[in-house]
Amino acid sequence: MAKSENRGEEYEAEHVHSVYEQIAFHFSSTRYKPWPIVERFLQELPDGSVCVDVGCGNGKYLAVNPRVFIVGSDRSTNLVKIATRHEPHACVVADNLSLPHPPRSFDFAISIAVIHHLSTPSRRIEAVRAVLELLKPPSSAANLSGGKALIYVWALEQKDSRRGWDEGHEQDVMVPWVMKSNEKAKKEKAQKKGKEEDQSLEQEETASSDHPDSKTFLRYYHLYRKGELEHDVGEAGGEVLESGYEKDNWWVIATVKGS
Amino acid sequence: MKILTLNFLTCARKLCKSSNTAFPLHPKEADLEIVETEINVLFLKNIMGRLMWEELKGVVGELGLPDLPPTPPEPETLVETKLQAPEGDNTGLNIEKAEVPSQIAKDLHRVLLETCVKEGKLVCGNCGHEYAVREGIANFLLPGHLV
């Protein structure tokens, strides 16, 4: 693990972006089930809402509600190629810290399992700020509330998960992604058929990394401790409306403060 | 990348965010294709009020596509009533009124949702930076010195 002063943009290029680009298709094949809170948030959007999905991955949340328009973006071109299949939505390749959207123009935003990939405290706050900046501000004249963002990050407190991290543990970690050869993966999948998909957001193939036909990729994560996401949202100029914990993740619904 | 998407895109550079000339991005050397999708009138009705009409009309003109109407069509002009037999009924005895997409709706759907930039560039009117579109995917990653 690199010292925190050595982390930043280049570090993420190697330990996050490059990894997703390489594991995109395998990663996508394990990501199809929407998370209950995210699904509910998207289903409850008023028809005709305009939303962004920053870090949309394979676009699994673009499939939830066809009555809204979502502009997705992701750092990985290979994941965006998969995400563009979901009509009527749109998807582009972009960086969370340099988003190509007109500010203050969206009704809703989601950022699901993305902010935890930024490798310094200030970059994580900037990433939250970049998402919040896209939301329509509240208008007291027109009595309209501002846009809302749902942000989801991986939690440090997950002692019952397979990984077993908990309070007091190191928060900056490298998490393996094990990719087996196609042949083996298919066989394993056939054996596992009928078994319910693991609900864990970060569910990987469980093969050991010393498998002869497997390759292990390590991704950087910052595991959020209780209250930290709310803190980052505050630092980024947002206001937390709701927050909670679901299946090893912390989440908040935030809005932008009225000026 | 569908033309509608251009309504929600601007330059990714911070210095361009507050500039009026960064929006909309201007297609350059664009290679267009038609990707057919099912028409959804409700979607069109909903999105109509969210479009920067003048800007979008300008982009459509730059691409040499048929002009958009001078003002955004009113929602009620997107459907028309037609007398027709219920689906699967060929007796001709049960003619009823049905709402179908109007020609205006079909034209909008064609231009905004089915016409796509396959290859080309999107140029910022403020800083001149060009973003590539390849295989229908626009790429907004900036080189380090422009971040």
PDB file of N, CA and C in Angstrom, chain B residues 79-130:
ATOM      1  N   VAL B  79     -49.264  13.588 -30.381  1.00  0.00           N
ATOM      2  CA  VAL B  79     -50.151  12.451 -30.659  1.00  0.00           C
ATOM      3  C   VAL B  79     -51.276  12.889 -31.582  1.00  0.00           C
ATOM      4  N   GLU B  80     -51.821  11.944 -32.317  1.00  0.00           N
ATOM      5  CA  GLU B  80     -53.017  12.241 -33.087  1.00  0.00           C
ATOM      6  C   GLU B  80     -53.982  11.080 -32.937  1.00  0.00           C
ATOM      7  N   THR B  81     -55.247  11.378 -33.144  1.00  0.00           N
ATOM      8  CA  THR B  81     -56.248  10.337 -32.999  1.00  0.00           C
ATOM      9  C   THR B  81     -56.559   9.753 -34.357  1.00  0.00           C
ATOM     10  N   LYS B  82     -56.625   8.454 -34.376  1.00  0.00           N
ATOM     11  CA  LYS B  82     -56.827   7.777 -35.637  1.00  0.00           C
ATOM     12  C   LYS B  82     -57.938   6.756 -35.436  1.00  0.00           C
ATOM     13  N   LEU B  83     -58.755   6.578 -36.462  1.00  0.00           N
ATOM     14  CA  LEU B  83     -59.784   5.532 -36.382  1.00  0.00           C
ATOM     15  C   LEU B  83     -59.160   4.251 -36.892  1.00  0.00           C
ATOM     16  N   GLN B  84     -59.199   3.226 -36.061  1.00  0.00           N
ATOM     17  CA  GLN B  84     -58.627   1.961 -36.530  1.00  0.00           C
ATOM     18  C   GLN B  84     -59.263   0.781 -35.816  1.00  0.00           C
ATOM     19  N   ALA B  85     -59.101  -0.383 -36.390  1.00  0.00           N
ATOM     20  CA  ALA B  85     -59.629  -1.596 -35.776  1.00  0.00           C
ATOM     21  C   ALA B  85     -58.677  -2.036 -34.667  1.00  0.00           C
ATOM     22  N   PRO B  86     -59.208  -2.636 -33.598  1.00  0.00           N
ATOM     23  CA  PRO B  86     -58.326  -3.155 -32.558  1.00  0.00           C
ATOM     24  C   PRO B  86     -57.366  -4.174 -33.162  1.00  0.00           C
ATOM     25  N   GLU B  87     -56.216  -4.300 -32.544  1.00  0.00           N
ATOM     26  CA  GLU B  87     -55.199  -5.211 -33.072  1.00  0.00           C
ATOM     27  C   GLU B  87     -55.751  -6.633 -33.191  1.00  0.00           C
ATOM     28  N   GLY B  88     -55.531  -7.258 -34.308  1.00  0.00           N
ATOM     29  CA  GLY B  88     -55.951  -8.646 -34.491  1.00  0.00           C
ATOM     30  C   GLY B  88     -57.411  -8.796 -34.913  1.00  0.00           C
ATOM     31  N   ASP B  89     -58.113  -7.682 -35.010  1.00  0.00           N
ATOM     32  CA  ASP B  89     -59.527  -7.740 -35.400  1.00  0.00           C
ATOM     33  C   ASP B  89     -59.645  -7.300 -36.857  1.00  0.00           C
ATOM     34  N   ASN B  90     -59.949  -8.244 -37.741  1.00  0.00           N
ATOM     35  CA  ASN B  90     -59.999  -7.921 -39.168  1.00  0.00           C
ATOM     36  C   ASN B  90     -61.427  -7.865 -39.702  1.00  0.00           C
ATOM     37  N   THR B  91     -62.395  -7.904 -38.800  1.00  0.00           N
ATOM     38  CA  THR B  91     -63.792  -7.939 -39.255  1.00  0.00           C
ATOM     39  C   THR B  91     -64.244  -6.599 -39.821  1.00  0.00           C
ATOM     40  N   GLY B  92     -63.558  -5.525 -39.415  1.00  0.00           N
ATOM     41  CA  GLY B  92     -63.960  -4.204 -39.887  1.00  0.00           C
ATOM     42  C   GLY B  92     -65.196  -3.674 -39.188  1.00  0.00           C
ATOM     43  N   LEU B  93     -65.676  -4.381 -38.166  1.00  0.00           N
ATOM     44  CA  LEU B  93     -66.912  -3.981 -37.481  1.00  0.00           C
ATOM     45  C   LEU B  93     -66.655  -3.154 -36.230  1.00  0.00           C
ATOM     46  N   ASN B  94     -65.446  -3.239 -35.708  1.00  0.00           N
ATOM     47  CA  ASN B  94     -65.159  -2.600 -34.416  1.00  0.00           C
ATOM     48  C   ASN B  94     -64.151  -1.467 -34.528  1.00  0.00           C
ATOM     49  N   ILE B  95     -64.463  -0.496 -35.332  1.00  0.00           N
ATOM     50  CA  ILE B  95     -63.540   0.629 -35.485  1.00  0.00           C
ATOM     51  C   ILE B  95     -63.561   1.493 -34.221  1.00  0.00           C
ATOM     52  N   GLU B  96     -62.382   1.823 -33.722  1.00  0.00           N
ATOM     53  CA  GLU B  96     -62.325   2.672 -32.527  1.00  0.00           C
ATOM     54  C   GLU B  96     -61.258   3.758 -32.692  1.00  0.00           C
ATOM     55  N   LYS B  97     -61.327   4.742 -31.781  1.00  0.00           N
ATOM     56  CA  LYS B  97     -60.344   5.820 -31.799  1.00  0.00           C
ATOM     57  C   LYS B  97     -59.092   5.373 -31.055  1.00  0.00           C
ATOM     58  N   ALA B  98     -57.946   5.647 -31.631  1.00  0.00           N
ATOM     59  CA  ALA B  98     -56.711   5.283 -30.949  1.00  0.00           C
ATOM     60  C   ALA B  98     -55.737   6.447 -31.051  1.00  0.00           C
ATOM     61  N   GLU B  99     -54.914   6.624 -30.003  1.00  0.00           N
ATOM     62  CA  GLU B  99     -53.892   7.669 -30.032  1.00  0.00           C
ATOM     63  C   GLU B  99     -52.610   7.086 -30.605  1.00  0.00           C
ATOM     64  N   VAL B 100     -52.113   7.717 -31.629  1.00  0.00           N
ATOM     65  CA  VAL B 100     -50.869   7.235 -32.245  1.00  0.00           C
ATOM     66  C   VAL B 100     -49.888   8.412 -32.320  1.00  0.00           C
ATOM     67  N   PRO B 101     -48.590   8.112 -32.414  1.00  0.00           N
ATOM     68  CA  PRO B 101     -47.613   9.198 -32.529  1.00  0.00           C
ATOM     69  C   PRO B 101     -47.873  10.022 -33.789  1.00  0.00           C
ATOM     70  N   SER B 102     -47.816  11.333 -33.655  1.00  0.00           N
ATOM     71  CA  SER B 102     -48.014  12.205 -34.810  1.00  0.00           C
ATOM     72  C   SER B 102     -46.730  12.222 -35.649  1.00  0.00           C
ATOM     73  N   GLN B 103     -46.843  12.834 -36.829  1.00  0.00           N
ATOM     74  CA  GLN B 103     -45.654  12.955 -37.673  1.00  0.00           C
ATOM     75  C   GLN B 103     -44.578  13.793 -36.969  1.00  0.00           C
ATOM     76  N   ILE B 104     -45.032  14.798 -36.217  1.00  0.00           N
ATOM     77  CA  ILE B 104     -44.075  15.643 -35.471  1.00  0.00           C
ATOM     78  C   ILE B 104     -43.273  14.782 -34.492  1.00  0.00           C
ATOM     79  N   ALA B 105     -43.994  13.899 -33.774  1.00  0.00           N
ATOM     80  CA  ALA B 105     -43.325  13.026 -32.802  1.00  0.00           C
ATOM     81  C   ALA B 105     -42.347  12.088 -33.507  1.00  0.00           C
ATOM     82  N   LYS B 106     -42.784  11.550 -34.633  1.00  0.00           N
ATOM     83  CA  LYS B 106     -41.919  10.621 -35.377  1.00  0.00           C
ATOM     84  C   LYS B 106     -40.653  11.317 -35.856  1.00  0.00           C
ATOM     85  N   ASP B 107     -40.819  12.556 -36.325  1.00  0.00           N
ATOM     86  CA  ASP B 107     -39.654  13.304 -36.816  1.00  0.00           C
ATOM     87  C   ASP B 107     -38.681  13.604 -35.673  1.00  0.00           C
ATOM     88  N   LEU B 108     -39.241  13.999 -34.519  1.00  0.00           N
ATOM     89  CA  LEU B 108     -38.388  14.299 -33.363  1.00  0.00           C
ATOM     90  C   LEU B 108     -37.640  13.054 -32.903  1.00  0.00           C
ATOM     91  N   HIS B 109     -38.367  11.956 -32.835  1.00  0.00           N
ATOM     92  CA  HIS B 109     -37.765  10.686 -32.419  1.00  0.00           C
ATOM     93  C   HIS B 109     -36.615  10.321 -33.360  1.00  0.00           C
ATOM     94  N   ARG B 110     -36.862  10.535 -34.654  1.00  0.00           N
ATOM     95  CA  ARG B 110     -35.846  10.211 -35.652  1.00  0.00           C
ATOM     96  C   ARG B 110     -34.571  11.033 -35.428  1.00  0.00           C
ATOM     97  N   VAL B 111     -34.752  12.337 -35.250  1.00  0.00           N
ATOM     98  CA  VAL B 111     -33.581  13.218 -35.137  1.00  0.00           C
ATOM     99  C   VAL B 111     -32.891  13.080 -33.773  1.00  0.00           C
ATOM    100  N   LEU B 112     -33.679  13.121 -32.697  1.00  0.00           N
ATOM    101  CA  LEU B 112     -33.066  13.200 -31.360  1.00  0.00           C
ATOM    102  C   LEU B 112     -32.631  11.862 -30.790  1.00  0.00           C
ATOM    103  N   LEU B 113     -33.380  10.804 -31.095  1.00  0.00           N
ATOM    104  CA  LEU B 113     -33.076   9.515 -30.461  1.00  0.00           C
ATOM    105  C   LEU B 113     -32.487   8.469 -31.405  1.00  0.00           C
ATOM    106  N   GLU B 114     -32.829   8.553 -32.681  1.00  0.00           N
ATOM    107  CA  GLU B 114     -32.322   7.514 -33.581  1.00  0.00           C
ATOM    108  C   GLU B 114     -31.091   7.938 -34.377  1.00  0.00           C
ATOM    109  N   THR B 115     -30.917   9.246 -34.542  1.00  0.00           N
ATOM    110  CA  THR B 115     -29.737   9.713 -35.268  1.00  0.00           C
ATOM    111  C   THR B 115     -28.568   9.794 -34.297  1.00  0.00           C
ATOM    112  N   CYS B 116     -27.499   9.093 -34.620  1.00  0.00           N
ATOM    113  CA  CYS B 116     -26.373   8.992 -33.690  1.00  0.00           C
ATOM    114  C   CYS B 116     -25.073   9.400 -34.373  1.00  0.00           C
ATOM    115  N   VAL B 117     -24.185  10.006 -33.597  1.00  0.00           N
ATOM    116  CA  VAL B 117     -22.831  10.267 -34.084  1.00  0.00           C
ATOM    117  C   VAL B 117     -22.037   8.979 -33.876  1.00  0.00           C
ATOM    118  N   LYS B 118     -21.562   8.416 -34.972  1.00  0.00           N
ATOM    119  CA  LYS B 118     -20.832   7.152 -34.881  1.00  0.00           C
ATOM    120  C   LYS B 118     -19.334   7.422 -34.688  1.00  0.00           C
ATOM    121  N   GLU B 119     -18.808   8.309 -35.526  1.00  0.00           N
ATOM    122  CA  GLU B 119     -17.401   8.689 -35.429  1.00  0.00           C
ATOM    123  C   GLU B 119     -17.337  10.200 -35.603  1.00  0.00           C
ATOM    124  N   GLY B 120     -16.323  10.823 -35.041  1.00  0.00           N
ATOM    125  CA  GLY B 120     -16.161  12.256 -35.237  1.00  0.00           C
ATOM    126  C   GLY B 120     -15.597  12.913 -33.995  1.00  0.00           C
ATOM    127  N   LYS B 121     -15.827  14.231 -33.918  1.00  0.00           N
ATOM    128  CA  LYS B 121     -15.315  14.988 -32.785  1.00  0.00           C
ATOM    129  C   LYS B 121     -16.399  15.911 -32.265  1.00  0.00           C
ATOM    130  N   LEU B 122     -16.271  16.277 -30.993  1.00  0.00           N
ATOM    131  CA  LEU B 122     -17.139  17.289 -30.398  1.00  0.00           C
ATOM    132  C   LEU B 122     -16.212  18.403 -29.939  1.00  0.00           C
ATOM    133  N   VAL B 123     -16.478  19.608 -30.428  1.00  0.00           N
ATOM    134  CA  VAL B 123     -15.543  20.702 -30.187  1.00  0.00           C
ATOM    135  C   VAL B 123     -16.145  21.724 -29.234  1.00  0.00           C
ATOM    136  N   CYS B 124     -15.342  22.145 -28.247  1.00  0.00           N
ATOM    137  CA  CYS B 124     -15.768  23.187 -27.311  1.00  0.00           C
ATOM    138  C   CYS B 124     -15.633  24.546 -27.992  1.00  0.00           C
ATOM    139  N   GLY B 125     -16.711  25.326 -27.941  1.00  0.00           N
ATOM    140  CA  GLY B 125     -16.703  26.644 -28.574  1.00  0.00           C
ATOM    141  C   GLY B 125     -15.925  27.675 -27.770  1.00  0.00           C
ATOM    142  N   ASN B 126     -15.530  27.331 -26.542  1.00  0.00           N
ATOM    143  CA  ASN B 126     -14.781  28.260 -25.709  1.00  0.00           C
ATOM    144  C   ASN B 126     -13.277  28.026 -25.813  1.00  0.00           C
ATOM    145  N   CYS B 127     -12.833  26.798 -25.546  1.00  0.00           N
ATOM    146  CA  CYS B 127     -11.388  26.537 -25.515  1.00  0.00           C
ATOM    147  C   CYS B 127     -10.894  25.836 -26.776  1.00  0.00           C
ATOM    148  N   GLY B 128     -11.823  25.335 -27.592  1.00  0.00           N
ATOM    149  CA  GLY B 128     -11.426  24.674 -28.827  1.00  0.00           C
ATOM    150  C   GLY B 128     -11.007  23.222 -28.664  1.00  0.00           C
ATOM    151  N   HIS B 129     -11.055  22.699 -27.433  1.00  0.00           N
ATOM    152  CA  HIS B 129     -10.647  21.300 -27.248  1.00  0.00           C
ATOM    153  C   HIS B 129     -11.608  20.372 -27.992  1.00  0.00           C
ATOM    154  N   GLU B 130     -11.032  19.334 -28.591  1.00  0.00           N
ATOM    155  CA  GLU B 130     -11.840  18.377 -29.354  1.00  0.00           C
ATOM    156  C   GLU B 130     -11.918  17.047 -28.621  1.00  0.00           C
TER     157      GLU B 130
END
